[in-house]
Amino acid sequence: MTIQNHSVGMVLTGWSIPVLMSLSLTSAELAAQDFTRITTGPIVNDDRYSEGSSWGDINNDTYLDLFIPHAFNDRSNLLFINNGDGTFDQVIGGPVVTDISTSSGCSFGDFDNDGHLDLFVPNWNGISNHLYINQGGGAFIKVISGQIVSDGGWSFNSSIVDYDNDGNLDIYVDNGTFTTFVEDNFLYRGNGDGTFTKITAGDIVNDDEHCLSSSWCDYDNDGDQDLFTANSDPFNGTPIDNFLYLNNGDGTFTKLTEGVVVNDNRISIGGSWGDYDNDGDFDLFVANWYGENNHLYQNLGDGTFALVTTGDIVNDGGSSVSGAWGDYDNDGDLDLYVTNDWNENNFLYRNDGSCTFTRILQGDIVNDGGRSNGATWIDYDNDGWIDMYVPNGQNPDQSNFLYRNNGISGNHWINIRCAGSPSNTSAIGTRVRARAVVGTQIVWQAREVSGHQGFNAQGSFNVEFGFGDATVVDSLVFQWPSGTVETYTDVDTDLFYEASECAGLSIVQTSIEEEPGTHQSPELYLTQNHPNPFCLSTAIPFNIPGETGTMNHARLIIRDISGRRVRTLVDADLGSGSHQAVWDGKNDSGRRVPSGIYIYSLISSDQIYCGRMILLD
């Protein structure tokens, strides 16, 4: 998708809607073609021992950048900048990539609420953890004072959260991994200026154990983040019960001792939250190692869980490390990817939409082996289809895997970047619900902006929904950590949005400059409306590509500044060449709309262009 805003001279580049395809393939053949393994570039040809990966837009150019930790103190960690064209450049200067430590996990988060993602890196083997503050544009300085960087410990993982909903990000650190002794976890309460206060009271920092990972989620839907920790002593083959802590809403937690989640006693490595059954309650997948079956706990909506016992997803065995939820086929429900250790193949389970899953057996994505760890679903190329990144740890070294999603299904989607204020600027903990008619069914979906899921895995803070054949989202509801609830209606699909708390929903724009009206694509173009501003009516010229006599379907849509659809001016097959539509300032119901800024979008084939105009009373 290429979006151009002529009136402000800005271009959104790099986004292309996959062309709908007419396919006569079996489901197995289709699944095998869903992904292409990328084999060129530094992020898949590094020489590190990778336990995790963390994605974040560190330079605010709308493209996700990548941090990869190295688990041993013989080489530095890695940081890659996304060029926006499917390639990455390796950062070679600065403390993030010159510090030598023993890093397994990593976490981005805006710890000083200045709009730039900072970075926390936990270290094991008694080495103190690292904190880097982003000065803007991806230039980091290292924090050298405070307990958060001087506590030492056997820290193997970290998760970011605003557990007390004060608008400042906190950091939880998992300790005691691969040690002969147990160790308390750390909780640092953010002060909002890049400094932290260590919390020493409560079970969540005094339950000394072998903790491998932590994952936060508001599983009881009461507006605050609860905590799951996966515990075990894997290399000694010792199972340990996992922990679940209920957030009391006052800065304290209650440790739960009853229920299947905390009494299953397995060698668990990572826990991942996701609403796989679209009932509004978040369910929990736990990856178990040592040849044990994995666990899926269905949230019953009353604070309790039921253990799912049927299906491949809980009966495949394996040395599983992490699970990643994501709607890779954009059909309106969450699928699951599971990584395995010891060069076993990874698992991909496609959600069938009826609380069951089909295991995908074809394609590189499930047949490449590897000592795979904290995998993440991310849309690294901004095409609306989530891709899969898999870090691998192996001596001798084993490169990581990147699988690009080809978007074969042709379904519709939206991708939303959330910005909180007064909630934390990273919007962690924000619950987003979407309602659309998929096929003939009304489907509600839910996502939650998370600072960590699985084992050493941090995807982007973007919210990604798939909608099958639905071209409009009937309702989009944001429940911010501050308690603010905002609802938008009639939101068009196949677009990238930014949701700003208390400030509206808008189409994302980058800072690439171009003179208004100069972009004349041979495929499609849109010209600035005239007159602009206008009172009674305005003309919008545009061009449809193709040879003389050919037809292309085109849509020309008017939205308000919050992204709500106001008027559909064109929705028809048009011949190639120049066209013009006129808007009289009225909505689809024939009522005059208020004065203000409006966005017009031309969509045809695999492209979209946008412009802005001003309506006056």
Short mmCIF file of N, CA and C in Angstrom, two decimals, residues 535-595:
data_model
loop_
_atom_site.label_atom_id
_atom_site.label_comp_id
_atom_site.label_asym_id
_atom_site.label_seq_id
_atom_site.Cartn_x
_atom_site.Cartn_y
_atom_site.Cartn_z
N CYS A 535 -16.53 25.38 0.61
CA CYS A 535 -17.75 25.54 1.39
C CYS A 535 -18.87 24.64 0.89
N LEU A 536 -19.20 24.73 -0.41
CA LEU A 536 -20.34 24.01 -0.94
C LEU A 536 -19.98 22.66 -1.54
N SER A 537 -18.96 22.63 -2.38
CA SER A 537 -18.55 21.38 -3.01
C SER A 537 -17.10 21.49 -3.46
N THR A 538 -16.49 20.32 -3.70
CA THR A 538 -15.11 20.28 -4.17
C THR A 538 -14.94 19.11 -5.12
N ALA A 539 -14.06 19.26 -6.09
CA ALA A 539 -13.79 18.22 -7.08
C ALA A 539 -12.51 17.47 -6.70
N ILE A 540 -12.53 16.15 -6.88
CA ILE A 540 -11.36 15.31 -6.57
C ILE A 540 -10.97 14.56 -7.84
N PRO A 541 -9.93 15.00 -8.55
CA PRO A 541 -9.47 14.30 -9.76
C PRO A 541 -8.62 13.08 -9.40
N PHE A 542 -8.71 12.03 -10.20
CA PHE A 542 -7.87 10.86 -10.00
C PHE A 542 -7.72 10.11 -11.31
N ASN A 543 -6.74 9.22 -11.35
CA ASN A 543 -6.46 8.44 -12.55
C ASN A 543 -6.50 6.96 -12.24
N ILE A 544 -7.12 6.18 -13.12
CA ILE A 544 -7.16 4.73 -13.00
C ILE A 544 -6.20 4.14 -14.02
N PRO A 545 -5.33 3.21 -13.60
CA PRO A 545 -4.30 2.67 -14.51
C PRO A 545 -4.86 1.68 -15.52
N GLY A 546 -4.01 1.29 -16.45
CA GLY A 546 -4.36 0.25 -17.41
C GLY A 546 -4.40 0.76 -18.84
N GLU A 547 -4.40 -0.18 -19.75
CA GLU A 547 -4.51 0.16 -21.17
C GLU A 547 -5.92 0.61 -21.49
N THR A 548 -6.07 1.34 -22.57
CA THR A 548 -7.37 1.86 -23.00
C THR A 548 -8.39 0.72 -23.10
N GLY A 549 -9.54 0.93 -22.49
CA GLY A 549 -10.60 -0.06 -22.55
C GLY A 549 -10.60 -1.04 -21.39
N THR A 550 -9.54 -1.07 -20.59
CA THR A 550 -9.52 -1.98 -19.44
C THR A 550 -10.28 -1.37 -18.28
N MET A 551 -10.74 -2.24 -17.38
CA MET A 551 -11.52 -1.81 -16.23
C MET A 551 -10.82 -2.22 -14.94
N ASN A 552 -10.92 -1.37 -13.93
CA ASN A 552 -10.39 -1.67 -12.60
C ASN A 552 -11.41 -1.23 -11.56
N HIS A 553 -11.53 -2.01 -10.50
CA HIS A 553 -12.43 -1.59 -9.43
C HIS A 553 -11.75 -0.51 -8.59
N ALA A 554 -12.50 0.52 -8.27
CA ALA A 554 -11.95 1.63 -7.50
C ALA A 554 -12.94 2.05 -6.43
N ARG A 555 -12.39 2.48 -5.29
CA ARG A 555 -13.20 3.07 -4.22
C ARG A 555 -12.61 4.42 -3.85
N LEU A 556 -13.44 5.43 -3.73
CA LEU A 556 -13.03 6.75 -3.27
C LEU A 556 -13.87 7.05 -2.03
N ILE A 557 -13.20 7.16 -0.88
CA ILE A 557 -13.89 7.22 0.41
C ILE A 557 -13.48 8.48 1.16
N ILE A 558 -14.44 9.12 1.82
CA ILE A 558 -14.18 10.28 2.67
C ILE A 558 -14.27 9.83 4.13
N ARG A 559 -13.28 10.22 4.92
CA ARG A 559 -13.29 9.94 6.36
C ARG A 559 -13.07 11.24 7.13
N ASP A 560 -13.51 11.24 8.40
CA ASP A 560 -13.16 12.38 9.24
C ASP A 560 -11.77 12.16 9.81
N ILE A 561 -11.28 13.11 10.59
CA ILE A 561 -9.90 13.07 11.06
C ILE A 561 -9.66 11.92 12.03
N SER A 562 -10.75 11.35 12.60
CA SER A 562 -10.62 10.22 13.51
C SER A 562 -10.65 8.89 12.79
N GLY A 563 -10.79 8.92 11.46
CA GLY A 563 -10.79 7.68 10.70
C GLY A 563 -12.16 7.11 10.43
N ARG A 564 -13.23 7.74 10.94
CA ARG A 564 -14.58 7.25 10.69
C ARG A 564 -14.99 7.53 9.24
N ARG A 565 -15.58 6.54 8.60
CA ARG A 565 -16.03 6.73 7.22
C ARG A 565 -17.25 7.64 7.20
N VAL A 566 -17.20 8.65 6.34
CA VAL A 566 -18.27 9.63 6.22
C VAL A 566 -19.09 9.41 4.95
N ARG A 567 -18.39 9.20 3.85
CA ARG A 567 -19.08 9.12 2.56
C ARG A 567 -18.27 8.24 1.60
N THR A 568 -18.94 7.36 0.89
CA THR A 568 -18.34 6.60 -0.20
C THR A 568 -18.76 7.28 -1.50
N LEU A 569 -17.82 7.95 -2.16
CA LEU A 569 -18.12 8.66 -3.40
C LEU A 569 -18.11 7.74 -4.61
N VAL A 570 -17.17 6.80 -4.60
CA VAL A 570 -17.02 5.87 -5.74
C VAL A 570 -16.83 4.46 -5.19
N ASP A 571 -17.54 3.51 -5.73
CA ASP A 571 -17.33 2.09 -5.44
C ASP A 571 -17.82 1.32 -6.66
N ALA A 572 -16.97 1.29 -7.70
CA ALA A 572 -17.43 0.75 -9.00
C ALA A 572 -16.24 0.38 -9.86
N ASP A 573 -16.51 -0.39 -10.93
CA ASP A 573 -15.50 -0.67 -11.95
C ASP A 573 -15.42 0.54 -12.88
N LEU A 574 -14.20 1.05 -13.06
CA LEU A 574 -13.99 2.23 -13.90
C LEU A 574 -12.98 1.92 -14.99
N GLY A 575 -13.15 2.57 -16.12
CA GLY A 575 -12.20 2.42 -17.20
C GLY A 575 -10.91 3.16 -16.90
N SER A 576 -9.84 2.73 -17.53
CA SER A 576 -8.55 3.39 -17.33
C SER A 576 -8.61 4.83 -17.82
N GLY A 577 -7.82 5.68 -17.17
CA GLY A 577 -7.78 7.08 -17.57
C GLY A 577 -8.21 8.00 -16.46
N SER A 578 -8.46 9.26 -16.82
CA SER A 578 -8.76 10.31 -15.85
C SER A 578 -10.23 10.31 -15.46
N HIS A 579 -10.47 10.57 -14.17
CA HIS A 579 -11.83 10.64 -13.63
C HIS A 579 -11.89 11.78 -12.62
N GLN A 580 -13.10 12.12 -12.23
CA GLN A 580 -13.28 13.16 -11.23
C GLN A 580 -14.55 12.88 -10.44
N ALA A 581 -14.46 13.05 -9.11
CA ALA A 581 -15.63 12.91 -8.25
C ALA A 581 -15.86 14.23 -7.53
N VAL A 582 -17.09 14.52 -7.21
CA VAL A 582 -17.44 15.76 -6.52
C VAL A 582 -18.07 15.42 -5.18
N TRP A 583 -17.58 16.10 -4.12
CA TRP A 583 -18.17 15.91 -2.79
C TRP A 583 -18.85 17.20 -2.38
N ASP A 584 -20.09 17.04 -1.90
CA ASP A 584 -20.89 18.19 -1.51
C ASP A 584 -20.91 18.44 -0.01
N GLY A 585 -19.99 17.79 0.72
CA GLY A 585 -19.91 18.01 2.16
C GLY A 585 -20.97 17.27 2.95
N LYS A 586 -21.62 16.28 2.33
CA LYS A 586 -22.65 15.51 3.02
C LYS A 586 -22.20 14.07 3.24
N ASN A 587 -22.79 13.42 4.25
CA ASN A 587 -22.46 12.03 4.52
C ASN A 587 -23.34 11.11 3.70
N ASP A 588 -23.21 9.80 3.91
CA ASP A 588 -23.97 8.84 3.12
C ASP A 588 -25.48 8.95 3.36
N SER A 589 -25.86 9.58 4.47
CA SER A 589 -27.28 9.75 4.78
C SER A 589 -27.84 11.06 4.22
N GLY A 590 -26.98 11.83 3.54
CA GLY A 590 -27.42 13.07 2.94
C GLY A 590 -27.42 14.25 3.87
N ARG A 591 -26.81 14.10 5.06
CA ARG A 591 -26.75 15.19 6.03
C ARG A 591 -25.42 15.92 5.91
N ARG A 592 -25.46 17.24 6.06
CA ARG A 592 -24.26 18.07 6.03
C ARG A 592 -23.38 17.72 7.23
N VAL A 593 -22.09 17.53 7.00
CA VAL A 593 -21.16 17.20 8.08
C VAL A 593 -20.53 18.49 8.62
N PRO A 594 -20.00 18.45 9.85
CA PRO A 594 -19.41 19.66 10.44
C PRO A 594 -18.16 20.11 9.68
N SER A 595 -17.82 21.37 9.82
CA SER A 595 -16.58 21.87 9.24
C SER A 595 -15.39 21.20 9.91
#
